[in-house]
């Protein structure tokens, strides 16, 4: 599989294909199917056992959590479409957490969600200096938004003594009055990525919610260490606010969000905006955010069956951004949001993460601390979901439902 992935990376580099997660998706698609997978009954070996689901029903500090039942029946109440089409919504079941989100009899970190069973074939490839440069060399291809959404590239002044910041801005066609905005930060482990990788979902947010979505381009490590990324994000947000009239942005209804490293940058941006008191976002949308550099010191995570983003990749990503300061006492919360002790006064948040995600524990802990600080926070834990599952397998029903939940949370907040 590693050789196959290498060949696919080379192929995609030449063909200028889309994203690193999609390279992983190609490996999954090309993987041989087992006899179990071919059963008409369908993959009973990877369905979530009852003890796992039962382990999600005990209280953890009163933190509200939404889980998803495997193979859930359609709900007649869903009205939001997915980024690709309009299938019926999945029924949701509320859950709460025990102390470790692991359970006593089964380990959710070793059991894939039925909709994501092909993720078992993703090889545990880690990113380092050479492989991250290879991914960064891929030219990201944009997505045609269709006639009902417009897209434009906007350039605004950057941070002091730094280059200008560009943003990819999506808006409903014909927008004439002030509307809410989602300020979006792409993922990529702080070492690669571009706004185009999230075109599909950003277009869907603009289309379905009637809002502006602005995706920022920020400088990446190791060439641009902390706090370059969050300062670029702040400059981008400030530049959009200054042009709010021309862009029909309601500055009183701005949400900030991101996925993975972008979710961590968005969380840090919420801290920076709070402290500078110039711009006041009203909501945080954080998808499996990369929040805590101290996770790099946890050797117990090395044996977990995570996918897409491994402990080794995590150590390289954080080290590229923080240098020798990683996991030390002097890391700023503007670089790693989990370092902030007092989270009082931050905007309400929605955090989504899977149990098979390297960032699971730090995300659950951050959500708990937000709640303890009086910040409303909805935590959405997906049993058996790995990091970036919705990018790797976007057509899976759980991936579509995951997006619908984000859209509902945004719609309610804005």
Coordinates of C-alpha atoms in Angstrom, one line a residue:
X1 CA 0.0 0.0 0.0
X2 CA 2.8 2.4 0.7
X3 CA 4.3 1.9 -2.7
X4 CA 0.8 2.3 -4.2
X5 CA 0.4 5.6 -2.3
X6 CA 3.7 6.8 -3.6
X7 CA 2.8 6.1 -7.1
X8 CA -0.6 7.8 -6.7
X9 CA 1.1 10.9 -5.2
X10 CA 3.4 11.1 -8.2
X11 CA 0.5 10.6 -10.6
X12 CA -1.5 13.3 -8.9
X13 CA 1.4 15.7 -8.9
X14 CA 1.8 15.4 -12.7
X15 CA -1.9 15.6 -13.2
X16 CA -2.3 18.5 -10.7
X17 CA -5.0 16.7 -8.8
X18 CA -6.8 18.1 -5.8
X19 CA -5.8 17.2 -2.2
X20 CA -3.7 15.0 0.0
X21 CA -6.8 13.5 1.6
X22 CA -8.0 12.6 -1.8
X23 CA -4.8 10.8 -2.5
X24 CA -5.7 8.7 0.5
X25 CA -9.2 8.2 -0.9
X26 CA -7.7 6.8 -4.1
X27 CA -5.7 4.2 -2.1
X28 CA -8.9 3.2 -0.3
X29 CA -10.8 2.9 -3.6
X30 CA -8.1 0.8 -5.2
X31 CA -7.8 -1.5 -2.2
X32 CA -8.9 -5.1 -2.6
X33 CA -12.1 -6.0 -0.9
X34 CA -12.3 -8.9 1.5
X35 CA -14.8 -11.7 1.5
X36 CA -16.5 -10.2 4.5
X37 CA -16.9 -6.9 2.6
X38 CA -18.6 -8.8 -0.2
X39 CA -21.3 -10.3 2.0
X40 CA -24.8 -9.3 1.0
X41 CA -25.5 -8.5 4.7
X42 CA -22.6 -6.0 4.6
X43 CA -19.5 -5.8 6.7
X44 CA -20.7 -7.2 10.0
X45 CA -17.1 -7.4 11.2
X46 CA -16.7 -3.7 11.4
X47 CA -20.1 -2.7 12.7
X48 CA -20.0 -1.0 16.1
X49 CA -20.6 -3.5 18.9
X50 CA -23.2 -2.8 21.5
X51 CA -20.6 -2.2 24.3
X52 CA -19.1 0.6 22.3
X53 CA -22.4 2.4 21.9
X54 CA -23.3 1.7 25.5
X55 CA -20.0 3.2 26.7
X56 CA -21.1 6.5 25.1
X57 CA -24.2 6.8 27.4
X58 CA -22.6 7.9 30.7
X59 CA -22.1 11.4 31.8
X60 CA -18.9 13.3 31.4
X61 CA -19.1 16.6 33.4
X62 CA -22.5 17.4 31.9
X63 CA -21.1 18.0 28.5
X64 CA -23.7 17.8 25.7
X65 CA -22.7 15.4 23.0
X66 CA -24.4 14.2 19.8
X67 CA -23.5 10.7 18.5
X68 CA -24.6 8.9 15.3
X69 CA -26.1 5.5 15.3
X70 CA -24.7 3.2 12.6
X71 CA -26.9 2.6 9.6
X72 CA -29.4 5.1 10.9
X73 CA -32.8 5.3 9.1
X74 CA -33.6 8.4 7.1
X75 CA -35.3 11.3 8.9
X76 CA -38.2 13.2 7.2
X77 CA -37.2 16.4 9.0
X78 CA -33.9 17.2 7.3
X79 CA -34.1 20.2 4.9
X80 CA -30.4 21.0 4.3
X81 CA -28.7 19.5 1.3
X82 CA -25.2 18.0 1.3
X83 CA -22.4 19.5 -0.7
X84 CA -23.0 16.9 -3.4
X85 CA -26.7 16.3 -3.6
X86 CA -29.8 16.1 -1.4
X87 CA -30.1 12.7 0.3
X88 CA -32.5 12.3 3.3
X89 CA -30.9 13.3 6.6
X90 CA -29.6 10.7 9.0
X91 CA -31.4 10.3 12.3
X92 CA -29.3 11.4 15.3
X93 CA -29.3 10.0 18.7
X94 CA -28.0 12.0 21.7
X95 CA -25.2 10.5 23.8
X96 CA -23.1 11.5 26.7
X97 CA -19.6 10.4 27.5
X98 CA -17.8 8.4 30.1
X99 CA -14.5 9.5 31.6
X100 CA -12.3 8.3 28.7
X101 CA -14.7 7.9 25.7
X102 CA -13.2 4.4 25.4
X103 CA -15.6 2.1 27.3
X104 CA -14.6 -0.9 29.4
X105 CA -15.2 -3.8 27.0
X106 CA -14.4 -2.3 23.6
X107 CA -12.1 0.4 22.3
X108 CA -13.8 2.8 19.9
X109 CA -10.3 3.8 18.7
X110 CA -10.0 0.4 17.0
X111 CA -13.5 0.1 15.5
X112 CA -14.5 1.9 12.3
X113 CA -17.9 3.4 11.7
X114 CA -19.7 1.1 9.2
X115 CA -20.0 4.0 6.7
X116 CA -16.2 4.4 6.9
X117 CA -15.1 0.8 6.8
X118 CA -12.9 1.3 3.7
X119 CA -10.7 3.6 5.9
X120 CA -9.1 0.4 7.2
X121 CA -7.1 0.2 4.0
X122 CA -5.5 3.7 4.4
X123 CA -1.8 3.1 5.2
X124 CA -0.4 4.8 8.2
X125 CA 1.8 7.1 6.2
X126 CA 3.4 10.0 8.1
X127 CA 4.4 13.3 6.8
X128 CA 7.9 14.8 7.1
X129 CA 10.0 17.4 5.4
X130 CA 10.2 15.8 1.9
X131 CA 6.7 14.4 1.8
X132 CA 5.1 17.6 3.0
X133 CA 7.0 19.5 0.3
X134 CA 5.7 17.0 -2.3
X135 CA 2.1 17.7 -1.2
X136 CA 2.7 21.4 -1.2
X137 CA 4.0 21.1 -4.8
X138 CA 0.6 19.9 -6.0
X139 CA -1.4 22.6 -7.7
X140 CA -4.9 22.8 -6.0
X141 CA -7.7 22.8 -8.5
X142 CA -10.7 25.0 -7.9
X143 CA -14.3 23.8 -8.0
X144 CA -16.9 25.4 -10.3
X145 CA -19.5 27.0 -8.0
X146 CA -22.3 26.9 -10.5
X147 CA -24.6 29.7 -11.5
X148 CA -26.0 30.3 -8.0
X149 CA -22.7 31.1 -6.2
X150 CA -20.0 33.5 -7.3
X151 CA -16.3 33.3 -6.3
X152 CA -13.7 36.0 -6.3
X153 CA -10.1 36.4 -5.0
X154 CA -9.6 39.3 -2.7
X155 CA -6.3 40.7 -1.5
X156 CA -6.1 42.7 1.8
X157 CA -3.2 44.2 3.7
X158 CA -1.2 41.6 5.7
X159 CA 0.2 41.8 9.2
X160 CA 2.8 44.5 9.9
X161 CA 6.0 43.9 7.9
X162 CA 4.4 40.8 6.2
X163 CA 3.0 40.1 2.7
X164 CA -0.6 40.8 1.8
X165 CA -3.2 38.2 2.5
X166 CA -5.5 36.8 -0.1
X167 CA -8.9 35.2 0.4
X168 CA -11.2 33.1 -1.7
X169 CA -14.7 34.6 -1.2
X170 CA -17.9 32.8 -2.1
X171 CA -21.3 34.5 -2.1
X172 CA -24.8 33.8 -3.3
X173 CA -25.2 35.2 -6.8
X174 CA -27.0 38.5 -6.7
X175 CA -26.4 39.2 -3.0
X176 CA -27.5 42.8 -2.4
X177 CA -28.0 43.2 1.3
X178 CA -25.8 42.5 4.3
X179 CA -25.6 38.8 5.2
X180 CA -23.7 36.7 7.7
X181 CA -20.2 35.5 7.0
X182 CA -18.2 32.4 7.8
X183 CA -14.5 33.1 7.9
X184 CA -12.8 29.7 7.1
X185 CA -9.3 28.4 7.7
X186 CA -8.2 25.3 5.8
X187 CA -6.3 22.4 7.3
X188 CA -3.0 20.8 6.4
X189 CA -1.1 20.2 9.7
X190 CA 0.4 23.7 9.6
X191 CA 2.7 22.5 6.8
X192 CA 0.5 22.3 3.6
X193 CA -3.0 23.0 2.3
X194 CA -4.9 25.7 0.4
X195 CA -8.4 27.2 0.5
X196 CA -9.3 25.3 -2.7
X197 CA -9.3 22.0 -0.9
X198 CA -12.6 23.1 0.9
X199 CA -14.3 24.6 -2.2
X200 CA -17.0 21.9 -2.2
X201 CA -18.2 22.5 1.3
X202 CA -17.7 26.3 1.3
X203 CA -19.8 26.6 -1.9
X204 CA -22.5 24.5 -0.2
X205 CA -22.5 26.7 2.9
X206 CA -22.9 29.8 0.7
X207 CA -25.6 28.2 -1.4
X208 CA -27.6 26.6 1.4
X209 CA -27.3 29.2 4.1
X210 CA -27.3 32.3 1.9
X211 CA -24.1 33.6 3.5
X212 CA -20.6 34.8 2.5
X213 CA -17.8 32.3 3.0
X214 CA -14.3 33.7 3.0
X215 CA -11.4 31.2 3.0
X216 CA -8.0 32.6 3.9
X217 CA -4.6 31.8 2.5
X218 CA -2.0 31.8 5.3
X219 CA 1.7 31.2 5.5
X220 CA 2.9 27.7 6.4
X221 CA 5.6 26.2 8.5
X222 CA 8.5 25.6 8.6
X223 CA 9.2 28.5 6.4
X224 CA 6.9 30.7 8.4
X225 CA 6.7 29.7 12.0
X226 CA 4.3 30.9 14.7
X227 CA 2.5 33.3 14.9
X228 CA 2.5 33.8 11.1
X229 CA -0.6 31.7 10.4
X230 CA -2.9 33.2 13.0
X231 CA -1.7 36.7 12.3
X232 CA -2.5 36.2 8.6
X233 CA -5.9 35.0 9.6
X234 CA -6.5 38.0 11.7
X235 CA -5.3 40.3 8.9
X236 CA -7.7 38.6 6.5
X237 CA -10.6 38.9 8.9
X238 CA -9.8 42.6 9.6
X239 CA -9.5 43.3 5.9
X240 CA -12.9 41.8 5.1
X241 CA -14.5 43.8 8.0
X242 CA -13.1 47.0 6.5
X243 CA -14.7 46.1 3.2
X244 CA -17.9 44.9 4.7
X245 CA -20.0 47.5 3.0
X246 CA -18.8 46.6 -0.5
X247 CA -19.1 42.9 0.2
X248 CA -22.5 43.0 1.9
X249 CA -21.1 41.4 5.1
X250 CA -23.0 41.9 8.4
X251 CA -20.2 42.5 10.8
X252 CA -22.4 41.5 13.8
X253 CA -22.9 38.0 12.4
X254 CA -19.5 36.7 11.7
X255 CA -18.5 33.1 12.4
X256 CA -15.0 31.7 12.3
X257 CA -14.2 28.1 11.6
X258 CA -11.7 25.6 10.2
X259 CA -10.7 22.0 10.0
X260 CA -7.8 20.2 11.6
X261 CA -4.9 22.7 11.7
X262 CA -7.3 25.3 10.4
X263 CA -9.6 24.5 13.3
X264 CA -6.8 25.2 15.7
X265 CA -5.9 28.4 13.9
X266 CA -9.6 29.4 14.1
X267 CA -9.6 28.7 17.8
X268 CA -6.5 30.8 18.3
X269 CA -8.1 33.5 16.1
X270 CA -11.0 33.6 18.5
X271 CA -8.6 34.3 21.4
X272 CA -6.8 37.0 19.4
X273 CA -10.0 38.7 18.4
X274 CA -11.3 38.6 22.0
X275 CA -8.1 40.1 23.4
X276 CA -7.7 42.8 20.7
X277 CA -11.4 43.7 21.0
X278 CA -11.6 45.1 17.4
X279 CA -13.7 42.4 15.8
X280 CA -16.2 40.2 17.7
X281 CA -17.0 36.9 16.0
X282 CA -20.2 35.3 17.3
X283 CA -19.5 31.6 16.7
X284 CA -16.7 29.1 16.3
X285 CA -17.1 26.1 14.0
X286 CA -14.2 23.7 14.7
X287 CA -13.8 20.4 12.8
X288 CA -11.4 18.0 14.6
X289 CA -9.2 21.0 15.5
X290 CA -5.5 20.7 16.1
X291 CA -5.3 22.5 19.5
X292 CA -2.6 21.3 21.7
X293 CA 1.1 20.8 20.9
X294 CA 1.6 18.9 24.1
X295 CA -0.2 15.9 22.5
X296 CA 3.2 15.3 20.7
X297 CA 4.6 14.1 24.1
X298 CA 2.0 11.3 24.5
X299 CA 3.7 8.0 23.6
X300 CA 0.5 6.1 24.3
X301 CA -1.0 7.4 21.1
X302 CA 1.7 5.8 19.0
X303 CA -0.2 2.4 19.1
X304 CA -3.6 3.7 18.2
X305 CA -5.1 2.7 14.9
X306 CA -5.5 6.3 13.7
X307 CA -5.6 7.2 10.0
X308 CA -4.6 10.2 7.8
X309 CA -2.8 12.1 10.6
X310 CA -0.4 10.1 12.7
X311 CA 1.5 10.9 15.9
X312 CA 4.7 11.2 13.8
X313 CA 3.0 13.7 11.4
X314 CA 1.7 15.6 14.4
X315 CA 5.2 15.9 15.9
X316 CA 6.5 17.2 12.6
X317 CA 3.6 19.6 12.0
X318 CA 3.9 21.2 15.5
X319 CA 7.7 21.3 15.4
X320 CA 7.6 23.0 12.0
X321 CA 5.3 25.7 13.4
X322 CA 6.8 26.1 16.9
X323 CA 10.4 25.1 16.5
X324 CA 12.2 24.1 19.6
X325 CA 9.5 25.6 21.8
X326 CA 7.1 22.7 21.0
X327 CA 5.6 21.1 24.1
X328 CA 7.7 23.5 26.3
X329 CA 6.5 26.0 28.9
X330 CA 6.6 29.1 26.6
X331 CA 4.1 28.3 23.8
X332 CA 1.6 31.1 23.2
X333 CA -2.1 30.3 23.2
X334 CA -2.2 32.3 19.9
X335 CA -0.1 29.4 18.5
X336 CA -1.8 26.5 20.4
X337 CA -5.2 27.5 21.7
X338 CA -5.4 24.7 24.3
X339 CA -2.6 26.6 26.2
X340 CA -5.1 29.3 27.2
X341 CA -6.2 28.7 30.8
X342 CA -9.1 31.1 31.0
X343 CA -11.5 30.7 28.1
X344 CA -14.1 33.1 29.5
X345 CA -15.8 35.5 27.0
X346 CA -15.1 33.5 23.8
X347 CA -17.9 33.0 21.3
X348 CA -20.1 29.9 21.5
X349 CA -18.6 26.9 19.7
X350 CA -19.4 23.6 17.9
X351 CA -16.7 21.0 17.9
X352 CA -16.9 17.8 15.8
X353 CA -14.4 14.9 16.1
X354 CA -14.3 11.2 15.7
X355 CA -13.2 8.6 18.3
X356 CA -10.6 7.3 15.8
X357 CA -9.0 10.7 15.5
X358 CA -5.6 11.6 17.0
X359 CA -7.1 14.9 18.2
X360 CA -10.1 13.3 20.0
X361 CA -8.9 13.7 23.6
X362 CA -7.6 17.3 23.2
X363 CA -10.9 18.3 21.4
X364 CA -13.1 16.7 24.1
X365 CA -11.0 18.4 26.8
X366 CA -11.2 21.8 25.1
X367 CA -15.0 21.5 24.8
X368 CA -15.2 20.7 28.5
X369 CA -13.1 23.7 29.4
X370 CA -15.2 26.0 27.2
X371 CA -18.2 24.8 29.1
X372 CA -16.5 25.2 32.4
X373 CA -15.7 28.8 31.4
X374 CA -19.3 29.6 30.7
X375 CA -19.0 29.3 26.9
X376 CA -21.8 27.4 25.2
X377 CA -20.2 24.5 23.3
X378 CA -21.8 21.6 21.5
X379 CA -19.5 18.6 21.1
X380 CA -20.3 16.2 18.3
X381 CA -18.4 12.9 18.7
X382 CA -18.7 10.4 15.8
X383 CA -18.0 6.8 16.9
X384 CA -15.5 5.1 14.6
X385 CA -14.6 8.2 12.5
X386 CA -10.9 8.9 11.7
X387 CA -9.3 12.3 11.0
X388 CA -10.5 14.0 7.9
X389 CA -13.0 11.2 7.2
X390 CA -15.4 13.6 5.5
X391 CA -12.7 14.7 3.0
X392 CA -11.4 11.2 2.3
X393 CA -14.9 9.6 2.0
X394 CA -17.2 12.6 1.2
X395 CA -20.0 10.4 -0.2
X396 CA -20.4 8.3 2.9
X397 CA -23.7 9.0 4.6
X398 CA -22.0 9.8 7.9
X399 CA -19.8 12.4 6.1
X400 CA -22.9 14.0 4.6
X401 CA -24.6 14.0 8.0
X402 CA -21.5 15.6 9.5
X403 CA -21.8 18.5 7.1
X404 CA -25.5 18.9 7.7
X405 CA -24.8 19.2 11.4
X406 CA -22.3 21.9 10.8
X407 CA -24.8 23.7 8.5
X408 CA -27.5 23.5 11.2
X409 CA -25.1 24.8 13.9
X410 CA -24.1 27.7 11.6
X411 CA -27.7 28.5 10.7
X412 CA -28.7 28.6 14.3
X413 CA -25.8 30.8 15.4
X414 CA -26.1 33.3 12.5

